[in-house]
Short mmCIF file of C-alpha atoms and ligand atoms in Angstrom, two decimals:
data_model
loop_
_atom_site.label_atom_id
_atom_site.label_comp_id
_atom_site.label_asym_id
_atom_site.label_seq_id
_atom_site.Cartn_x
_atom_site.Cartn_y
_atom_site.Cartn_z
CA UNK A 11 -13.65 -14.65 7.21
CA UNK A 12 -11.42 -17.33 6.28
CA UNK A 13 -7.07 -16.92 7.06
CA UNK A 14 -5.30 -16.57 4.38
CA UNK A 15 -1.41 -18.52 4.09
CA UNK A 16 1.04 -16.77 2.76
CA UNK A 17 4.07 -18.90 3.04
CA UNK A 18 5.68 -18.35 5.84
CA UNK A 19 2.85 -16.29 7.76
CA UNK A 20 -0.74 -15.59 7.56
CA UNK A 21 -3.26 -13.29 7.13
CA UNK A 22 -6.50 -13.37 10.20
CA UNK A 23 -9.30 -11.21 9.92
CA UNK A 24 -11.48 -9.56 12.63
CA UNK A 25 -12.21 -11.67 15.78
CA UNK A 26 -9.37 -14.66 14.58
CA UNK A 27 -6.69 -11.97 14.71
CA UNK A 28 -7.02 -11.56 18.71
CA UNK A 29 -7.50 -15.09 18.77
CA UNK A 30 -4.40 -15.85 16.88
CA UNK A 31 -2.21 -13.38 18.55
CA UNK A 32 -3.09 -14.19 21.99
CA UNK A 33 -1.87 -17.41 21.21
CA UNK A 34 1.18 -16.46 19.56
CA UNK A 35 2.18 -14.40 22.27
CA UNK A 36 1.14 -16.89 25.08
CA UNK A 37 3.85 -19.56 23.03
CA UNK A 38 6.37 -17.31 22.17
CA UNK A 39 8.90 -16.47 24.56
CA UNK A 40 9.61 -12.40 23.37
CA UNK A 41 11.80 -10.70 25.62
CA UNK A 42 9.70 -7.25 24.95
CA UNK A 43 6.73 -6.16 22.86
CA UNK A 44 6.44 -3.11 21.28
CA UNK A 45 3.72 -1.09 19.31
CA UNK A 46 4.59 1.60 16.95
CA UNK A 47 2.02 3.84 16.45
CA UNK A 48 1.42 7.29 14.96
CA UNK A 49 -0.49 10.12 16.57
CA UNK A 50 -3.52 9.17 15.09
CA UNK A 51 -3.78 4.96 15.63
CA UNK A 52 -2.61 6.36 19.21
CA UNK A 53 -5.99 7.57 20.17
CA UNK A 54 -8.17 6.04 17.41
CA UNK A 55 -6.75 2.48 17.34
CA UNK A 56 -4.50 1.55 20.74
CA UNK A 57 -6.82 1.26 23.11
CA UNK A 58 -9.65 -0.67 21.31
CA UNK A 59 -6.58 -3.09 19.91
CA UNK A 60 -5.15 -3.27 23.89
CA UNK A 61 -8.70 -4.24 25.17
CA UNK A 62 -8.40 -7.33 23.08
CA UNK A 63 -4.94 -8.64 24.35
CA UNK A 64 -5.89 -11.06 27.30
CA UNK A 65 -1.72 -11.99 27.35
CA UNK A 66 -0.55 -10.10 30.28
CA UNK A 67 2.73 -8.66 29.78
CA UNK A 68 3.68 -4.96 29.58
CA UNK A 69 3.52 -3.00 26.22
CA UNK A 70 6.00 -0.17 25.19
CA UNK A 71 4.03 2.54 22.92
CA UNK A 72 6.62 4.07 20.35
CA UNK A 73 4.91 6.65 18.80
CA UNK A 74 5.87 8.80 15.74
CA UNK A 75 4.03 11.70 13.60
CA UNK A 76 1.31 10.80 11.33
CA UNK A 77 1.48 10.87 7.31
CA UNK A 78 4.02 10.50 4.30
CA UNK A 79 6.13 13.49 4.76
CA UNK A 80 7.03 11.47 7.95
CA UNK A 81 7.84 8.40 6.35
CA UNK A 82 11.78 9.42 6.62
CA UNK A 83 14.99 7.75 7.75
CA UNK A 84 14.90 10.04 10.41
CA UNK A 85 11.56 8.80 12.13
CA UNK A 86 13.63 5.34 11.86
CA UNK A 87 15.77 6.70 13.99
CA UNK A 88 14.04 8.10 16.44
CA UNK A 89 12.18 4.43 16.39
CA UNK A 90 15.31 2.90 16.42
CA UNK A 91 16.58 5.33 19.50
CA UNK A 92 13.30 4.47 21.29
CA UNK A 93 13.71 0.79 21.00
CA UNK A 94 17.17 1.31 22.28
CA UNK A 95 16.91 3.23 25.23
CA UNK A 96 13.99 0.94 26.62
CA UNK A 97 15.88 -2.01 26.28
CA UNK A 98 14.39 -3.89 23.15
CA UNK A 99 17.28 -6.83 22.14
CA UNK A 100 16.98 -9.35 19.58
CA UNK A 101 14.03 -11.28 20.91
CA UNK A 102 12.14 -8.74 20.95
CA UNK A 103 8.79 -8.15 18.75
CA UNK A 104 7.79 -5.12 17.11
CA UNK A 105 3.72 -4.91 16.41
CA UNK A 106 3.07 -2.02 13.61
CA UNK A 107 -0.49 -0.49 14.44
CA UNK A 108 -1.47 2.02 11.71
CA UNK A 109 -1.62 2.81 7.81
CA UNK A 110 0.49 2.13 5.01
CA UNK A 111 3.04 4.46 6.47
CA UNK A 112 2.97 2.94 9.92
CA UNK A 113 3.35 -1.19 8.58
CA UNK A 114 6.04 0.58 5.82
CA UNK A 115 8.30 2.06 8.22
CA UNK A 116 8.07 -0.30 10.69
CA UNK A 117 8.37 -3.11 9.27
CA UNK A 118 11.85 -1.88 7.92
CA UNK A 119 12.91 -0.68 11.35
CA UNK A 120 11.99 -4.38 12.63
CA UNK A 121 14.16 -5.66 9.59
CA UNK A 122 16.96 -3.57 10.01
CA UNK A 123 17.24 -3.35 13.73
CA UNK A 124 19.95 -6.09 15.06
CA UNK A 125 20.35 -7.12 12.03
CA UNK A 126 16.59 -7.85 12.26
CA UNK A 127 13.91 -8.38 14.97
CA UNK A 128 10.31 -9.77 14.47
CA UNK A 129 7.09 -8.38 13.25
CA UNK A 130 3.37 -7.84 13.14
CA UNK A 131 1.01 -5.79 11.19
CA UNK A 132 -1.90 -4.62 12.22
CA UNK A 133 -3.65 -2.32 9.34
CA UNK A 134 -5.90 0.41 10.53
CA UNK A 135 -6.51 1.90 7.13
CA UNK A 136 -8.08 0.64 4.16
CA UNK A 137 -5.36 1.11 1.92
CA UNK A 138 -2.73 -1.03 4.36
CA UNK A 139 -5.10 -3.77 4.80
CA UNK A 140 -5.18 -4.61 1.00
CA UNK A 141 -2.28 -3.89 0.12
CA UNK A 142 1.11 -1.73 2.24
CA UNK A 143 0.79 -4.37 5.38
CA UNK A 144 0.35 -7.50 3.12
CA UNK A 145 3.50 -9.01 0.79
CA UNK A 146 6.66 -8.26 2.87
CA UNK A 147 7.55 -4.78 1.06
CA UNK A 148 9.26 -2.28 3.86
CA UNK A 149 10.29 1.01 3.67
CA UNK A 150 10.72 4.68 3.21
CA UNK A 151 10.91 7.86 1.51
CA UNK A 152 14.22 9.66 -0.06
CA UNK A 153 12.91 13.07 0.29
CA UNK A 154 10.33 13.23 -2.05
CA UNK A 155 10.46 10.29 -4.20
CA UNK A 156 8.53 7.27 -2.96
CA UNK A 157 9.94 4.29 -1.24
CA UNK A 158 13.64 4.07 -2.53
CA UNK A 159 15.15 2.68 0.87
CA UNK A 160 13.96 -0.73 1.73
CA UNK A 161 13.83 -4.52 1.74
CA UNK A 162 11.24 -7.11 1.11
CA UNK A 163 10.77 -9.01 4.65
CA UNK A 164 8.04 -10.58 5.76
CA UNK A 165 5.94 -10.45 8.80
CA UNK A 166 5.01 -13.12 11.58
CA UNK A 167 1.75 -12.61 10.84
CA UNK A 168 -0.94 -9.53 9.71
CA UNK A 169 -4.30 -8.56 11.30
CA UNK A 170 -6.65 -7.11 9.63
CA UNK A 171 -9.55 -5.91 11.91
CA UNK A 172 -11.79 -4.37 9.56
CA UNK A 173 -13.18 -2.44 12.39
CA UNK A 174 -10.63 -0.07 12.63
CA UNK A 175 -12.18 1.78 9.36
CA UNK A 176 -15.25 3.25 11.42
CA UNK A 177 -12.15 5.29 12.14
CA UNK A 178 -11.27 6.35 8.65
CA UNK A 179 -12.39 9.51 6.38
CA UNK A 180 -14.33 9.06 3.32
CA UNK A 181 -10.99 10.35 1.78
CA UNK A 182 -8.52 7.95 2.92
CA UNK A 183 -11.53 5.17 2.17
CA UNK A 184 -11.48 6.26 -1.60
CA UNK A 185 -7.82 6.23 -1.39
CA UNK A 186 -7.97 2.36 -0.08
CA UNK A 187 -10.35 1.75 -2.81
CA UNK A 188 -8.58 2.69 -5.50
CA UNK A 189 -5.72 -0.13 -4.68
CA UNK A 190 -8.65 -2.65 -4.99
CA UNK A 191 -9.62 -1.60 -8.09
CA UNK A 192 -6.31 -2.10 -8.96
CA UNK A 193 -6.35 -5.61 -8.17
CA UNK A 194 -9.43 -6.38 -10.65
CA UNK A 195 -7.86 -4.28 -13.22
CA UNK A 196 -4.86 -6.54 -13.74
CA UNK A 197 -6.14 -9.89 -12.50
CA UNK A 198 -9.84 -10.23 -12.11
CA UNK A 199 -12.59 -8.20 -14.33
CA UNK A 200 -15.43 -10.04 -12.15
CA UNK A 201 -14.30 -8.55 -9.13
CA UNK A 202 -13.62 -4.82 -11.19
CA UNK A 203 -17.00 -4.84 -12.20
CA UNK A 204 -18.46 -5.72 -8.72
CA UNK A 205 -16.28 -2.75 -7.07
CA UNK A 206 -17.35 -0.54 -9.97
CA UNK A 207 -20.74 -0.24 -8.21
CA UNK A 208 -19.85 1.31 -5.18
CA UNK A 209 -23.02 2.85 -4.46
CA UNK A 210 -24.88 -0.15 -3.79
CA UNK A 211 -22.01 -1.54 -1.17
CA UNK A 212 -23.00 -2.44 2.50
CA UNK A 213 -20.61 -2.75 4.71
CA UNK A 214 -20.65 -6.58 4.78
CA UNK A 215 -20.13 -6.34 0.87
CA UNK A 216 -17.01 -4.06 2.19
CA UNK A 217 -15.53 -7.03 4.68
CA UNK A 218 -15.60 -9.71 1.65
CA UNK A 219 -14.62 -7.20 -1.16
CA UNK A 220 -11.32 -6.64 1.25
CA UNK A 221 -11.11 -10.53 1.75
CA UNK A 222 -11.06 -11.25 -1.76
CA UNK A 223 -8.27 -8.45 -2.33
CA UNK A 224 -5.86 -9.64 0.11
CA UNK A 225 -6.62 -12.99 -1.91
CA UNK A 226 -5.28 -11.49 -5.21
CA UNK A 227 -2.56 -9.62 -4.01
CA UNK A 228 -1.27 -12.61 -2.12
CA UNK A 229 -1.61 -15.06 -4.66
CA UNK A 230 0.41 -12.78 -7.01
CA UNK A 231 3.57 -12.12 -4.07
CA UNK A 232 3.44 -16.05 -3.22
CA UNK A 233 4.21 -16.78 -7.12
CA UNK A 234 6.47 -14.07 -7.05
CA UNK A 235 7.74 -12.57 -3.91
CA UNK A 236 11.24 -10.80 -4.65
CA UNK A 237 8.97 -8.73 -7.98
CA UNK A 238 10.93 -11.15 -10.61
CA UNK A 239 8.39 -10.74 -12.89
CA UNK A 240 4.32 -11.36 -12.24
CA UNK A 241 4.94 -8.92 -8.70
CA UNK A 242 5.24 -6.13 -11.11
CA UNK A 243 1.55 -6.03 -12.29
CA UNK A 244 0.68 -4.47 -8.67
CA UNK A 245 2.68 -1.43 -10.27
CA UNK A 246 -0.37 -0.72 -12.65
CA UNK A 247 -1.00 3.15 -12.63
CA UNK A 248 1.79 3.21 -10.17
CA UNK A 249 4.97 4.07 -12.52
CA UNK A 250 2.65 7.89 -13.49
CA UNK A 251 0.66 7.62 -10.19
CA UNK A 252 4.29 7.45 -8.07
CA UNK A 253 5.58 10.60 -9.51
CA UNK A 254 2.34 12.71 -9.38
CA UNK A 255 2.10 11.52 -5.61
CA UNK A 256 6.06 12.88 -5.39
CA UNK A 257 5.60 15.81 -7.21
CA UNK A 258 2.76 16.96 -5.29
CA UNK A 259 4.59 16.18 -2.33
CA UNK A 260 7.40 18.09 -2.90
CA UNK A 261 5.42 21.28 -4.69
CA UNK A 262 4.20 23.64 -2.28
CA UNK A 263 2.21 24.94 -4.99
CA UNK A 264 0.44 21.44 -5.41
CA UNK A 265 -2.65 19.97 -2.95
CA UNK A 266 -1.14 16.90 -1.64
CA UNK A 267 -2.48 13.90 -2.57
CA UNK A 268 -3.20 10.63 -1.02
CA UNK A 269 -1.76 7.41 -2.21
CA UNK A 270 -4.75 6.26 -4.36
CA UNK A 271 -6.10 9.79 -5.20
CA UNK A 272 -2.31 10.11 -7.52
CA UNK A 273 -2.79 5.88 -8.38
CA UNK A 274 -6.20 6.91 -9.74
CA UNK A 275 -4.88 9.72 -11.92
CA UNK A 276 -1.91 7.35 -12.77
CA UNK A 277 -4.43 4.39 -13.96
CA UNK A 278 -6.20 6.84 -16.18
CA UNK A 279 -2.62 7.92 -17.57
CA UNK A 280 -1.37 4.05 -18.36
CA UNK A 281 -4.90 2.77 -19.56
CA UNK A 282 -4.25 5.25 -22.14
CA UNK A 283 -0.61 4.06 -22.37
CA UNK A 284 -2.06 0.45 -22.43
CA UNK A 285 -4.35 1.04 -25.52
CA UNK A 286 -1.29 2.27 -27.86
CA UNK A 287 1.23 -0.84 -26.70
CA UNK A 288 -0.97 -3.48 -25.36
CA UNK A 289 -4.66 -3.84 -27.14
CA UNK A 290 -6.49 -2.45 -24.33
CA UNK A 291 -10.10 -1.56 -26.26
CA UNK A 292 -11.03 1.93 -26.23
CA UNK A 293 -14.46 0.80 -24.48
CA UNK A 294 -12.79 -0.71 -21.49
CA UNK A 295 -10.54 2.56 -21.50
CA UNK A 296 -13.34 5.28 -21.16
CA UNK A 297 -15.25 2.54 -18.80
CA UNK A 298 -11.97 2.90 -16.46
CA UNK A 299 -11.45 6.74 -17.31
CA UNK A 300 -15.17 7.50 -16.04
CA UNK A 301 -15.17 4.91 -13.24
CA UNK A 302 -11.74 6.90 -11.66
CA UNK A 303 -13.33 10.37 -12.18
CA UNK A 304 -16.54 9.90 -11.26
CA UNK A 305 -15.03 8.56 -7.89
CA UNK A 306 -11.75 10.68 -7.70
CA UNK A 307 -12.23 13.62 -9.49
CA UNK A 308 -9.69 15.42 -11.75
CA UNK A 309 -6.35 16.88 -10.55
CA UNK A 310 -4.83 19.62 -13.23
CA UNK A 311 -1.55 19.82 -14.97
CA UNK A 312 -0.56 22.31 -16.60
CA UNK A 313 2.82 21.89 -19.02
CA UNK A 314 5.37 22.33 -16.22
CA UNK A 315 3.65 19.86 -13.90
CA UNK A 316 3.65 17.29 -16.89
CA UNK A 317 7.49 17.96 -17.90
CA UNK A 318 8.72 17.84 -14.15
CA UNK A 319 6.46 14.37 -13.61
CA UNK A 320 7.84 12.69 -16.50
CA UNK A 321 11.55 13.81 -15.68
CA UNK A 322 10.74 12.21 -12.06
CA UNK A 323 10.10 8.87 -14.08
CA UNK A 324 13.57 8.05 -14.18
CA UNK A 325 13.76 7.11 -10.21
CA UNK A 326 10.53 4.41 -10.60
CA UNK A 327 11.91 1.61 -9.11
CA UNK A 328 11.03 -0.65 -11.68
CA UNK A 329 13.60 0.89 -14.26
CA UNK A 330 16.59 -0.82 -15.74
CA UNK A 331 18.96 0.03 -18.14
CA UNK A 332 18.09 3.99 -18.31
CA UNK A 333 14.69 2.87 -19.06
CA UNK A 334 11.16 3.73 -17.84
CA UNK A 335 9.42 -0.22 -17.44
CA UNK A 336 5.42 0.32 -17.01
CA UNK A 337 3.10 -2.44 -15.71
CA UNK A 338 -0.24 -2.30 -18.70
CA UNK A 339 -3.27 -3.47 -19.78
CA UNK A 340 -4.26 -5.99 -22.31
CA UNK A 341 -7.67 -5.89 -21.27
CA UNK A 342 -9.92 -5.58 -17.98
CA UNK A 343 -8.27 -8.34 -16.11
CA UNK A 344 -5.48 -9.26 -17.90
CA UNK A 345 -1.58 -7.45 -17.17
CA UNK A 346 1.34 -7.29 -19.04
CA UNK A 347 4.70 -5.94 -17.60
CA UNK A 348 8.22 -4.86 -18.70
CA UNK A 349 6.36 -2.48 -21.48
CA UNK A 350 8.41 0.62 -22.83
CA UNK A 351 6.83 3.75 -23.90
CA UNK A 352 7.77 7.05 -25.39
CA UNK A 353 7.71 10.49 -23.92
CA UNK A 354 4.98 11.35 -26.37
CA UNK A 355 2.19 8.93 -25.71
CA UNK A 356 2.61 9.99 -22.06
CA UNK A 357 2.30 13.60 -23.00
CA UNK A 358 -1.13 12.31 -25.23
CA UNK A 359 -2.10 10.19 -22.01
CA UNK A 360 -2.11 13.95 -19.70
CA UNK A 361 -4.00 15.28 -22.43
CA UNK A 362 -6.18 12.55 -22.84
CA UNK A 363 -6.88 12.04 -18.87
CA UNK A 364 -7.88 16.16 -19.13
CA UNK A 365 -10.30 15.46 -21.72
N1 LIG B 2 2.24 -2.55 -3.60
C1 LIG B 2 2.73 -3.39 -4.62
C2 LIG B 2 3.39 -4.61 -4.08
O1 LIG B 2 3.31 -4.90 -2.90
O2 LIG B 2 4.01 -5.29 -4.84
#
């Protein structure tokens, strides 16, 4: 598959990724490389990526515990402590091996430490390869509430070896999939309506579906890289689906949900939302209500879960002004952001996405 340019780095796929790095390391002069790593890309992912580094230096493994409720300032510094007792300085290079959480948390350690080192990402999940490792967002958690510490900074360069997924659940694979849906939702109803019929995917429709994702986010952060304006169409189902994901999170009562399990509740949610502000037909809304259940189910609220998710609204990240700014719909394909909407067409969206 063809590299993609992004500005100031690029994007490789599969075999061109060892190809590329190996040169980049051979021509770079890093004082020390490090790998960051969770528990899981430890034994799943390190030693399949090591066999394909001919450069011969030495590696430092930093590894931290896998999953969200990890995805702390804490874990930053115990990276940060790790890269300081074994010696890393300022021309050192940081390579992020893992999921969304992984290229997240590194990638704002890297920023952050010395005022900033260098970076690679190397996805292993589905959902980092299309979207966390690719567009320079870094970052982590405040408690609960998604991503509120971080900076946009970009990477030297990001891998994506789609081999790494023979490594994945079907879960976290749905969860990757719902981000790409995403992506032909607001720019591309072609590519929606190809991803629609997941059933008849091989896994060489898989490697090209992922290609052509990493196309349309990346053509929507070159245009727009600090989220201006365009950037904030890759918030669709994200403003609903952020605060279901936190909630959940932080509710003991609550099954935790992965990233695109809560995105594909909170598409439902702003579909609805999109056909009272922004046109979106009721045909293409029940065409995207039964394509997300069908796939991810239901999750049930009852009228506590749907008071404390709207009152968690008011940290989205895309708010100004005391106001709640979603990223809509005016049809399959076509976004719209900055749109305001009252607290009572979000209660009618719950009670529409548990009809
Ligand atoms: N995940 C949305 C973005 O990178 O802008």
């Amino acid at each position: 598959m063809k590299s993609i340019e992004s500005g100031s780095y690029s994007i490789h796929f599969n075999e061109q990724c060892y190809v590329k790095l190996n040169s980049f390391l051979e021509h770079s002069n890093f004082s020390k490389i490090f790998i960051l790593v969770d528990t899981n890309t430890h034994d799943n992912c390190l030693p399949e990526f090591l066999s394909n580094i001919s450069y011969s230096s030495e590696f430092e493994i930093i590894e931290m515990e896998a999953g969200e409720l990890h995805k702390t300032l804490e874990t930053c510094t115990q990276v940060w402590h790790a890269l300081s007792e074994l010696g890393a300085d300022r021309k050192s290079l940081l390579i992020n091996l893992g999921g969304g959480v992984v290229t997240d948390l590194g990638g704002f350690v890297a920023s952050a430490f010395k005022r900033g080192i260098r970076f690679i990402n190397v996805p292993t999940s589905l959902l980092a390869m299309v979207d966390a490792s690719v567009g320079g967002k870094t970052g982590v958690d405040l408690g609960s509430l998604k991503n509120q510490v971080g900076v946009i900074n970009f990477s030297e360069m990001v891998l994506i070896d789609t081999s790494f997924l023979k490594t994945l659940s079907k879960a976290e694979m749905r969860s990757g999939m719902a981000e790409m849906l995403k992506h032909g939702l607001i720019k591309d109803a072609n590519y929606w309506s190809r991803l629609c019929d997941l059933t008849k995917l091989n896994s060489e429709d898989l490697d090209g579906l992922i290609h052509e994702s990493v196309i349309i986010k990346n053509e929507v952060v070159k245009r727009d890289p600090n989220e201006q304006g365009e950037r904030k169409q890759l918030n669709f189902g994200h403003t609903l689906g952020h605060a279901i994901e936190s909630y959940c999170l932080e509710n003991e009562k609550k099954t935790t949900l992965l990233h695109g399990e809560a995105i594909a509740a909170g598409m439902i949610l702003e579909a609805y939302l999109s056909t009272k502000t922004c046109g979106l037909s009721n045909s293409e809304l029940s065409e995207i209500k039964k394509t997300f259940k069908d796939t991810y189910g239901s999750v049930e609220f009852n009228e506590k879960d749907k008071s404390s998710i709207i009152e968690l609204l008011k940290y989205d990240k895309k708010n100004s002004h005391g106001l709640v700014k979603y990223a809509l719909l005016e049809k399959i394909g076509v976004s719209k952001v900055d749109v305001v909407v009252t607290d009572t067409m979000v209660h009618e969206a719950f009670s529409y996405y548990a009809s």
